[in-house]
């Protein structure tokens, strides 16, 4: 529980006389800046090296996806969800399909649920390996770590290409199942690949964890109390690094996550180091889920036989449904008035809402730490700006 | 500043790692990268780079690029399966398909496209057109070397450019093409059987009708025979 | 687990007798009923839902706006359980999805309506209760034009600062040239001349 007095705001830049001081340095960090993970800008005010004010500026990648979706059919929005968080298209697909299934009350066959879990956990592996690489890049270790991470990502993307036909723009989930079944031998190839993954994790851990520079740069940087994070709407690895065991796969199980045995790793302090480590631990748990799912994979339908592809209509009503995306709670809020198009289509983007407390985390730290903290939030601008 | 104490982390010095000798992290890292470099000369799974265009990776059977239109037989002008129903045009997420129905001089729809354009500079290879097509007419191509020096004109594909024979489809996606061919054959047989049954039924009905007419005529003739003319 | 809205409403009325809130039924299969809260009671209701130990809705997950030019459509999606007067004109609505991280319950849906779509478009900000509303309220202000009174820093967030309209409203007309350029030239200049009136 958090008292009202603990909720405070850094003042608006328009009404902050402290920022008029001639001695302060105003820096526009971005939008084209290698460490900002896309077209993201931060207006930073510095006192020497120390951050006095930091205002994020959004919208460089805004295309009003929600408006486009409200003018097109339910199915037409599915490929656009790939482009939200383009590192993890399959979890975006799942979140949208899950919301529409809730809105229209559609059942999903068992095999389709298994395929969804497998693709979603592979996506989590992709996201977290890429995160490790980018985070090292933010720290100045541009090159080796990222290339190692991307080599593993490529191998998973090869699996995705065989399954969905595209490496990143998968457009794979349908309302009531998946677009196609696993190709012949796909599950065996995935198993074979996953057997090599722990060795890669070991190597990367050996390579990075315990590195003096990493420890010195990340420990005790950017930590906030857990209650503040919950109040700020932070979800996903960011929140769990601060010690709150809140993972939607356990907290409100969707799909078939209640069938698998896995743990929710939590951190202690919530600093950048914990956020980095939590992703490594989550990858180990994802591997556990993947191995169970691939072993249990049942035969059957990959899409509900009565699922409608052409001319899909949802009954009047509204639904909010969310899944645990690799970056946090990814939700869709849909309102239907009974026609072929959604009346309201809203995405709850974890990357965007996780930036709410960015300024609070950065105040009083050095400029170099800002880049690290932003890296530890793990944003993708396609999802932030939508 | 209105920042509460919670926003400024305590400035505790970072703990010294378990390797207290300076530079050990660097050496450890170099050992890992060195091992990787050495392995990249002989380990197959470490050699991930392919020397395109001399070497090529076999494309996956599910791989999709831009759509094409399938036609039966030899002539794409007459064999197109497309009926210009515009379902794909309506479902296309980026709205890159443009269809005009062909009509005869009386304005009757001929169920074939007069214009079928796909702007591939807008197309996003999602494959929804292929999925929603009820006439097995549009499929996703696997061709990817289609760069042009022109930004607009040659990126609008007209129906002549889009047409591909069913043999091409069978070569590209054998499993899907075989399934479609089997289904179409079954449908055609069913249709033929239904048509034959309908014809037989119509014939039987016609015969029955004729017979009834003959009988009625005979009965009328018989009834008329006594000849009671109206007064 | 979806919370029992009528039980929460009873508890709310016991604790806050002045609060104006009503139960709205969801006609769809999702079964997510909502609480329609009057703007003047919104902050108090949110604070109660957050601080009441038996409810403890500590996470405001999602905050969004909806434009209802036709009030009958809004009533069809959030059906009144008790007899109420139907709204006379179109309005804007904010929707809040609350979760409890400790009790693992949700979503509790709150909705709050403005008086109309033109002049009276203010809704009190819940930023003082849920910090996560900060950026989301800015987004709703930007895209729908709902003014959140009490928000510490209400500026446009996704559209550029000089933009004047609210694109998520149902009656928004998109410009016919999407390639807006501040300094148009060539073909874009010709289109811009047709589309935008000459500067005085």
CSV table of C-alpha atoms in Angstrom, one decimal, chain B residues 207-217:
chain,number,residue,atom,x,y,z
B,207,UNK,CA,-40.8,-36.8,-69.3
B,208,UNK,CA,-43.3,-37.0,-66.4
B,209,UNK,CA,-44.7,-33.7,-67.5
B,210,UNK,CA,-45.0,-34.7,-71.1
B,211,UNK,CA,-46.6,-37.9,-70.1
B,212,UNK,CA,-49.1,-36.1,-67.9
B,213,UNK,CA,-49.8,-33.6,-70.7
B,214,UNK,CA,-50.3,-36.4,-73.1
B,215,UNK,CA,-52.6,-38.2,-70.7
B,216,UNK,CA,-54.5,-35.0,-70.0
B,217,UNK,CA,-54.8,-34.3,-73.7
